[in-house]
């Protein structure tokens, strides 16, 4: 703020005393002392007289300069007014007074100064942290400059000061300046930068003219550490959106500008926000994006390159990459396209063999139906899709076939009989493909045998495969399970469904063994008695018992299926060989017992042939027969007082050739067995021969022969009777 000040020195009293001494008229001046005036002010100087009737006044500047003012004369006073003062007025002025003949003069000293404005502070640039900056303080329109002093302070610290002592050649206002260079530090922020100008226009004792300007120091930081973050990625597809955020550090906080580099190198402004979001991007949006952080002192930039790729259409085939299908089933392969409005499909097999299927295409989906799927379909299928002018895309899937249609068959070479080798065969009919087949035969938990099959020729056909093994069962195997198990594996796939099994519970037979035949009370018994014949036999399953009687021709006549065969009221004809058979599915075992029915001898016929009375020299046959019991012992004796003579007989017949007299006597026949005995005796008379002539009666010879035929004839009758009453116990009719 300029201060306008006129200071008048109090020197009038001194002048007054000088003029008073002349005793004549006197001149009084006002102001009495030196006049100090600022440029542009107005000043007036007045001369007045006393003791003079009519004073005449005139004014002059020193050195004949122009007066540059207006004189006002009023009676005894004259005033010189200069308004405004300029540097021309910076002189001494003279006031001349003439009173009658006397001339007097007075001198006025005028001093002019100029100090109209506060100093101005200028920086060479924005004060930046760490960068030297030159600050200049201008003090404008100063006069007289040789009385000027400028000081520059930063806070309380002097940066620079200067006194301008050299007087100027020309009287003029001048602008003076003072420079200082310093490097701003953090702590300088906010401190006051002061420029103080002092003009020493006055004499001693008086206050100098001071003007000062204060400016707050602001420290700047140029943008740096500019960073871009991109979400989700710098690689994008058509239609995607991307958000890019840029940050930059500096003071004041930099403003962010996003631009895109054009092909010609120009930058196109996109946004002044830190975050730039681009939506529904197109391929043309690919390129370099530049982020610039800008503040008053600088800028920093960072670039990012975005790549927007063409959105490709996609093709998917299902099921894939392979499908396992059972021969005869329906297989549908589906090819689906996304990202293409009107795709065109083409199906083919890998080897370009015929498709043998129906293609059905609707919009973005095409199906290939193989129904029923057969061996000719075992290929890799390819779905090729073109979309507009885009490249063709292909997807493949493979059809793998299998057939495992019927149940497994278990076959046995025969019954399971303990100790007897049996061959088990597990057969898998019509399987495909057998090179993936494994057959196992298990007994209980343990694998007895397994087998896989190799395909030697590359022909496709259904085959029947089997696994065979022979083993010897034991009774411990009964109840165990014989498992025929087949697995058809298709590569890595867990193919549990493709496992089949057939089981058979083992039942091991044991061939019958007749261990004993118990005959009670005995195998030899009397006619009419009862006998129990009990047969015991072991085997699995428990054998059936069959009692038979062995006939003379060796055939067996079945009698009973009870274990015990009871014969009551036995007859002699019941004698014979009885056979017990133990029979089950595993075999037959037999054992026999001989039954003897004994009859006490009776009906002994003791005859002499031709007669009991013979002549000397005749031939006599003494014959003893026992009709009912063939197993009897026949003893033929000739009784004598001296002792009995045992006769040697053939079949109970004793022949006396040429009978002598002494052959006469008592003949006795004893027939005996365990059951009893019978005696017969006859007396033979031998007469002395009158004529010794052999005599043979043909009638009696016939009788003799007939008696030896009786027994077989009786047997025949018994046989027919028995056949009529075969089952159960029987008795002879
Ligand atoms: C300087 O001070 C101003 C205001 O007090 C502040 O905003 C700025 O951050 C400071 N600058 C530095 C470099 O400290
Ligand atoms: C900057 O973002 C603000 C809100 O986040 C928005 O109002 C303004 O329009 C954006 N300016 C530009 C240039 O995108
Ligand atoms: C048979 O079974 C055994 C034991 O389980 C196994 O180690 C072997 O590989 C199988 N052999 C075949 C031909 O599958
Ligand atoms: C034969 O067996 C039956 C029944 O067990 C019995 O009553 C009979 O006395 C037995 N006969 C003989 C001769 O043992
Ligand atoms: C077998 O025995 C049963 C009773 O144990 C009897 O009723 C049946 O007559 C007998 N059969 C034969 C043929 O002996
Ligand atoms: C002029 O001077 C003043 C003082 O300066 C006197 O007071 C006046 O009386 C005087 N006037 C005349 C006519 O002499």
PDB file of N, CA and C and ligand atoms in Angstrom, residues 438 440 447 449-452, ligand 3:
ATOM      1  N   UNK A 438     -12.540-111.729 -20.226  1.00  0.00           N
ATOM      2  CA  UNK A 438     -11.800-112.565 -19.304  1.00  0.00           C
ATOM      3  C   UNK A 438     -12.816-113.481 -18.638  1.00  0.00           C
ATOM      4  N   UNK A 440     -13.423-116.388 -15.740  1.00  0.00           N
ATOM      5  CA  UNK A 440     -12.829-116.953 -14.530  1.00  0.00           C
ATOM      6  C   UNK A 440     -13.752-118.034 -13.989  1.00  0.00           C
ATOM      7  N   UNK A 447     -10.040-118.400  -7.123  1.00  0.00           N
ATOM      8  CA  UNK A 447     -10.047-118.589  -8.569  1.00  0.00           C
ATOM      9  C   UNK A 447      -9.386-119.918  -8.901  1.00  0.00           C
ATOM     10  N   UNK A 449      -9.341-121.046 -12.199  1.00  0.00           N
ATOM     11  CA  UNK A 449      -8.700-120.867 -13.490  1.00  0.00           C
ATOM     12  C   UNK A 449      -9.245-119.600 -14.125  1.00  0.00           C
ATOM     13  N   UNK A 450      -8.388-118.906 -14.851  1.00  0.00           N
ATOM     14  CA  UNK A 450      -8.865-117.747 -15.610  1.00  0.00           C
ATOM     15  C   UNK A 450      -8.228-117.768 -16.985  1.00  0.00           C
ATOM     16  N   UNK A 451      -8.829-116.986 -17.851  1.00  0.00           N
ATOM     17  CA  UNK A 451      -8.357-117.036 -19.223  1.00  0.00           C
ATOM     18  C   UNK A 451      -8.731-115.750 -19.933  1.00  0.00           C
ATOM     19  N   UNK A 452      -7.796-115.252 -20.716  1.00  0.00           N
ATOM     20  CA  UNK A 452      -8.118-114.140 -21.610  1.00  0.00           C
ATOM     21  C   UNK A 452      -7.858-114.626 -23.023  1.00  0.00           C
TER      22      UNK A 452
HETATM   23  C1  LIG B   3      -5.561-114.815 -13.582  1.00  0.00           C
HETATM   24  O1  LIG B   3      -5.720-114.462 -12.233  1.00  0.00           O
HETATM   25  C2  LIG B   3      -4.511-114.107 -11.591  1.00  0.00           C
HETATM   26  C3  LIG B   3      -4.846-113.894 -10.120  1.00  0.00           C
HETATM   27  O2  LIG B   3      -6.020-113.186  -9.948  1.00  0.00           O
HETATM   28  C4  LIG B   3      -3.927-112.869 -12.227  1.00  0.00           C
HETATM   29  O3  LIG B   3      -2.732-112.524 -11.607  1.00  0.00           O
HETATM   30  C5  LIG B   3      -3.704-113.156 -13.675  1.00  0.00           C
HETATM   31  O4  LIG B   3      -3.267-112.009 -14.300  1.00  0.00           O
HETATM   32  C6  LIG B   3      -4.964-113.660 -14.337  1.00  0.00           C
HETATM   33  N1  LIG B   3      -4.625-114.107 -15.650  1.00  0.00           N
HETATM   34  C7  LIG B   3      -5.327-113.742 -16.685  1.00  0.00           C
HETATM   35  C8  LIG B   3      -4.921-114.343 -17.977  1.00  0.00           C
HETATM   36  O5  LIG B   3      -6.254-112.946 -16.583  1.00  0.00           O
END
